[in-house]
Coordinates of N, CA and C in Angstrom, one line a residue:
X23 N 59.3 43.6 -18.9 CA 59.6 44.0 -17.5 C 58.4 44.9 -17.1
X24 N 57.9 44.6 -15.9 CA 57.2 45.4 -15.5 C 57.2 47.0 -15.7
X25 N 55.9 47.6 -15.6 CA 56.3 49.5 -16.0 C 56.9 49.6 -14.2
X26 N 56.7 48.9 -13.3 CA 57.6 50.1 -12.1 C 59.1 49.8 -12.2
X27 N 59.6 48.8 -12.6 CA 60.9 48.2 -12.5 C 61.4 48.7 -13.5
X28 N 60.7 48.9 -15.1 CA 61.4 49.5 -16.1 C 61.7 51.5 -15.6
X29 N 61.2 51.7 -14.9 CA 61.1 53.0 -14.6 C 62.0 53.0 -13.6
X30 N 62.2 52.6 -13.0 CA 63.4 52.3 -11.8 C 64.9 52.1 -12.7
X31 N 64.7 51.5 -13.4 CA 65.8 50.8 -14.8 C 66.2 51.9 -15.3
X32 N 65.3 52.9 -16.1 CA 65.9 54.1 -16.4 C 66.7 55.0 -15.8
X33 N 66.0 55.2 -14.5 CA 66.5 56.0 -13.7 C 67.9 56.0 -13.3
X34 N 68.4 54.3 -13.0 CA 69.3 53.9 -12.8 C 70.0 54.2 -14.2
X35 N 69.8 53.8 -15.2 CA 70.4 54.0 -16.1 C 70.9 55.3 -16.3
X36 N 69.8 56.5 -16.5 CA 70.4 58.2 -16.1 C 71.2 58.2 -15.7
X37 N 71.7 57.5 -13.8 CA 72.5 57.7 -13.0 C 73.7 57.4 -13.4
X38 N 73.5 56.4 -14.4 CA 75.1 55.8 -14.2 C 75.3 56.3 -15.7
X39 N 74.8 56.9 -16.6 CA 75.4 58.0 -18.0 C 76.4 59.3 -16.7
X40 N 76.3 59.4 -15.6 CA 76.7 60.5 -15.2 C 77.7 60.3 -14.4
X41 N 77.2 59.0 -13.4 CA 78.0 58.9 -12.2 C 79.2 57.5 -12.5
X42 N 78.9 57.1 -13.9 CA 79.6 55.9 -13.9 C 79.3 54.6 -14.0
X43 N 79.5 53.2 -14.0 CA 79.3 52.0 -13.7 C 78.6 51.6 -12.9
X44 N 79.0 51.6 -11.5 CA 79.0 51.3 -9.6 C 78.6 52.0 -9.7
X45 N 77.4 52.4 -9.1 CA 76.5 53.2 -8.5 C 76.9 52.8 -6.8
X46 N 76.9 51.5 -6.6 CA 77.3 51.1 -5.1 C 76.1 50.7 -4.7
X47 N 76.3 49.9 -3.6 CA 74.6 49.5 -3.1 C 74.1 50.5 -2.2
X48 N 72.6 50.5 -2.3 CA 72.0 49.6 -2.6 C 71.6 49.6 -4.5
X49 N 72.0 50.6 -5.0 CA 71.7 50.0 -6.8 C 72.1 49.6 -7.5
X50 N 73.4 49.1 -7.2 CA 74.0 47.6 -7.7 C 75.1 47.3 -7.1
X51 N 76.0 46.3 -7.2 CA 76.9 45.5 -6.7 C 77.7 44.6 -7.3
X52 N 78.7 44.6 -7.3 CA 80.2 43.5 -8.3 C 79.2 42.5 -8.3
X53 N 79.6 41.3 -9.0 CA 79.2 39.9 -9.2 C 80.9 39.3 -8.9
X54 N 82.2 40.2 -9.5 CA 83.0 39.4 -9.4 C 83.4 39.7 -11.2
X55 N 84.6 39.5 -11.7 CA 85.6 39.1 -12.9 C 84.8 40.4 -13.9
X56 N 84.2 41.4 -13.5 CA 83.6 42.5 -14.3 C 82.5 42.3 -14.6
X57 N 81.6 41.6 -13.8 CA 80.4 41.7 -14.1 C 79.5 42.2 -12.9
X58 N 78.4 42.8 -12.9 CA 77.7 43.8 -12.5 C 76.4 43.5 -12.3
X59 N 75.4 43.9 -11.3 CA 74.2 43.9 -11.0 C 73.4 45.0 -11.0
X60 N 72.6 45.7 -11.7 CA 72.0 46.5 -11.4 C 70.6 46.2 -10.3
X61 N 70.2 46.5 -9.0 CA 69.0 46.3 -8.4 C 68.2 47.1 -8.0
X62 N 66.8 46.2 -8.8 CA 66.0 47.1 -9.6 C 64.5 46.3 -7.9
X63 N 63.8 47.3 -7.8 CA 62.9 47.5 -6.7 C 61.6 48.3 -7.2
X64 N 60.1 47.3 -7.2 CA 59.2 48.1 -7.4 C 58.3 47.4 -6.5
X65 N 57.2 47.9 -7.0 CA 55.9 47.1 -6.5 C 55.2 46.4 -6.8
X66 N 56.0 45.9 -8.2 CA 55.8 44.7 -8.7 C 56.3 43.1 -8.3
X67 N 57.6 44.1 -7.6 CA 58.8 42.9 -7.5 C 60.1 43.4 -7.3
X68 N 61.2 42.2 -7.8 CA 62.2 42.4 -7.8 C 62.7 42.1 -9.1
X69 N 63.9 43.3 -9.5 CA 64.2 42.3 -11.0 C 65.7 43.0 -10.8
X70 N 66.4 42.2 -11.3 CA 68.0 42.6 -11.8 C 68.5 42.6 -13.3
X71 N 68.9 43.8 -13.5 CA 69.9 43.5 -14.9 C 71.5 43.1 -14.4
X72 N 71.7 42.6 -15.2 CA 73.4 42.0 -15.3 C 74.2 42.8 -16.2
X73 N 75.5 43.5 -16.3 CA 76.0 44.4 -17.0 C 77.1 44.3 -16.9
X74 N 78.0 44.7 -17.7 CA 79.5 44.8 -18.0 C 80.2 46.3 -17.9
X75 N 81.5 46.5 -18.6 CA 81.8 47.3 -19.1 C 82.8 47.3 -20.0
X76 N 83.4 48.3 -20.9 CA 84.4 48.0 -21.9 C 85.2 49.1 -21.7
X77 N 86.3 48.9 -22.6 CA 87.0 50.2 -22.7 C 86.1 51.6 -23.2
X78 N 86.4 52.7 -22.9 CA 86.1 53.5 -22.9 C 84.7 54.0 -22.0
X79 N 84.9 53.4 -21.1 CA 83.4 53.5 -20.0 C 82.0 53.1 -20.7
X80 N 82.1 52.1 -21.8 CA 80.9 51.5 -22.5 C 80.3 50.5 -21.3
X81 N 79.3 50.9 -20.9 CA 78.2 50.1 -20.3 C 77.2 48.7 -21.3
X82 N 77.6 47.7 -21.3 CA 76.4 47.1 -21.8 C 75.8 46.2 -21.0
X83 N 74.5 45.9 -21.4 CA 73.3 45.4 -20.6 C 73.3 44.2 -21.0
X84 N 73.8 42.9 -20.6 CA 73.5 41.4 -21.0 C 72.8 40.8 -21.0
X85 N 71.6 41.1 -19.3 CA 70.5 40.1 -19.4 C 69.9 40.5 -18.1
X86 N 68.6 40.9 -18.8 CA 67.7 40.8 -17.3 C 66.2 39.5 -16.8
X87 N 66.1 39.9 -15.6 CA 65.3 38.7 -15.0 C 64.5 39.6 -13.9
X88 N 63.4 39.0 -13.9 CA 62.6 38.8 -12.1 C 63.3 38.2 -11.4
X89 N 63.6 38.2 -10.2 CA 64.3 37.7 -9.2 C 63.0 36.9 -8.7
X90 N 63.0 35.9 -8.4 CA 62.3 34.8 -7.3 C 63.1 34.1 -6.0
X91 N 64.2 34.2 -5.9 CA 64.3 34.0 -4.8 C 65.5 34.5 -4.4
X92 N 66.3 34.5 -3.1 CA 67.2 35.2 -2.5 C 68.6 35.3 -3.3
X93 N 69.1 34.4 -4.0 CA 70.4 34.2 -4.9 C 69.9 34.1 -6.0
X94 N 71.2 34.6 -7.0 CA 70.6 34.8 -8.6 C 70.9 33.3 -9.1
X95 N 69.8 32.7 -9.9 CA 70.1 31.7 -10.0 C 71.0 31.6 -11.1
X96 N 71.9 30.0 -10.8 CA 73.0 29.5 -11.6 C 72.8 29.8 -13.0
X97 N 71.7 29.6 -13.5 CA 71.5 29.7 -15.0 C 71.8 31.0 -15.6
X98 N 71.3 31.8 -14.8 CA 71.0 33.7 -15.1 C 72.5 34.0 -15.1
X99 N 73.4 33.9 -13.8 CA 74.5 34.1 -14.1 C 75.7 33.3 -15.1
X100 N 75.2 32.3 -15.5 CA 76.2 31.5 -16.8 C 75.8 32.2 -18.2
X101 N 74.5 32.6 -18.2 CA 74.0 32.9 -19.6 C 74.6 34.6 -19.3
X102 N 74.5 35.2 -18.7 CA 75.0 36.7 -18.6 C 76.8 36.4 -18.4
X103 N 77.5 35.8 -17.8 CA 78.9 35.6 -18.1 C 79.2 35.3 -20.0
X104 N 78.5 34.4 -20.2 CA 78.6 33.7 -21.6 C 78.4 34.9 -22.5
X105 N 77.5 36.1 -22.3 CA 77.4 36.7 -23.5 C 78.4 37.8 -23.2
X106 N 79.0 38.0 -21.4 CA 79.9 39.0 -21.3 C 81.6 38.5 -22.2
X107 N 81.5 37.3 -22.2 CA 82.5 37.2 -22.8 C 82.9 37.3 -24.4
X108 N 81.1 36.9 -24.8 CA 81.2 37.1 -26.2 C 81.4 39.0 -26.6
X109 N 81.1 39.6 -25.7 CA 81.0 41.0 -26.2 C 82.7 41.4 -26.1
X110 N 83.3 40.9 -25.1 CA 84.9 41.3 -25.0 C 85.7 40.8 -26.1
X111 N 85.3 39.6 -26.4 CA 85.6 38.8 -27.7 C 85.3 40.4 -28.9
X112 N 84.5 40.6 -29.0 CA 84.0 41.3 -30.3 C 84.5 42.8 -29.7
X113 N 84.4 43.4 -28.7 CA 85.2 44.6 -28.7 C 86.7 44.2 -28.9
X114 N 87.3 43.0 -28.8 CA 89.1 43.1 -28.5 C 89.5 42.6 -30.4
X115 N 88.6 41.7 -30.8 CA 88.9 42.0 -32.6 C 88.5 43.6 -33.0
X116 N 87.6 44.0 -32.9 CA 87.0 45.7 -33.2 C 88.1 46.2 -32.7
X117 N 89.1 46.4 -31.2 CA 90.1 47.1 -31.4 C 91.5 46.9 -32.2
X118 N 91.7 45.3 -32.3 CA 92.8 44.5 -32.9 C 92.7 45.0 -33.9
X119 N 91.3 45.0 -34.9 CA 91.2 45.9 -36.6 C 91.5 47.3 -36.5
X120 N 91.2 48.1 -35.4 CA 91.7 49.8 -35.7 C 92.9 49.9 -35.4
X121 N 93.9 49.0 -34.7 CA 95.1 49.5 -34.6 C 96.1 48.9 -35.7
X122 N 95.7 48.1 -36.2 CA 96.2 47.2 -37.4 C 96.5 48.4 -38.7
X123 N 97.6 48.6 -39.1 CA 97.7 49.5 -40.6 C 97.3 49.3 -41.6

């Protein structure tokens, strides 16, 4: 990732250790079923990360991209759904094993 976008990235990142998830637009926006956009703006470009969340206000980061054109393409969002599902998969056994006796 570019250094202006990764520095934008952080920042965002700071914000949302404090303020939460949703920041709201303009720095990110639902996608829809729990998934997340972070939007990232430099002078390089445009780039978005894709993000989730889990129980306990766990933020994870699935997959970022350069944006090229106005909609996120089909691909970007199947591969960032695909790995959001695999992480809920793997947090919901991780909780099924701690509550288990």
């Amino acid at each position: 990732m570019p250094a202006g976008l990764l520095a934008r990235y952080l920042r965002y990142v700071d914000l949302m250790t404090v303020h939460g998830p949703n920041l709201g637009m303009p720095h990110s926006r639902a996608l829809g079923n729990g998934l997340f956009e972070l939007r990232l703006q430099a002078q390089e470009g445009i780039g978005r990360v894709l993000y989730c969340t889990l129980a306990g206000q766990r933020i994870v980061m699935l997959h970022q991209f350069i944006k090229k054109s106005q909609k996120i393409p089909p691909r970007e969002l199947r591969l960032a759904r695909q790995r959001m599902q695999e992480v809920q998969d793997a947090d919901a056994r991780r909780t099924q094993g701690q509550s288990s006796p």
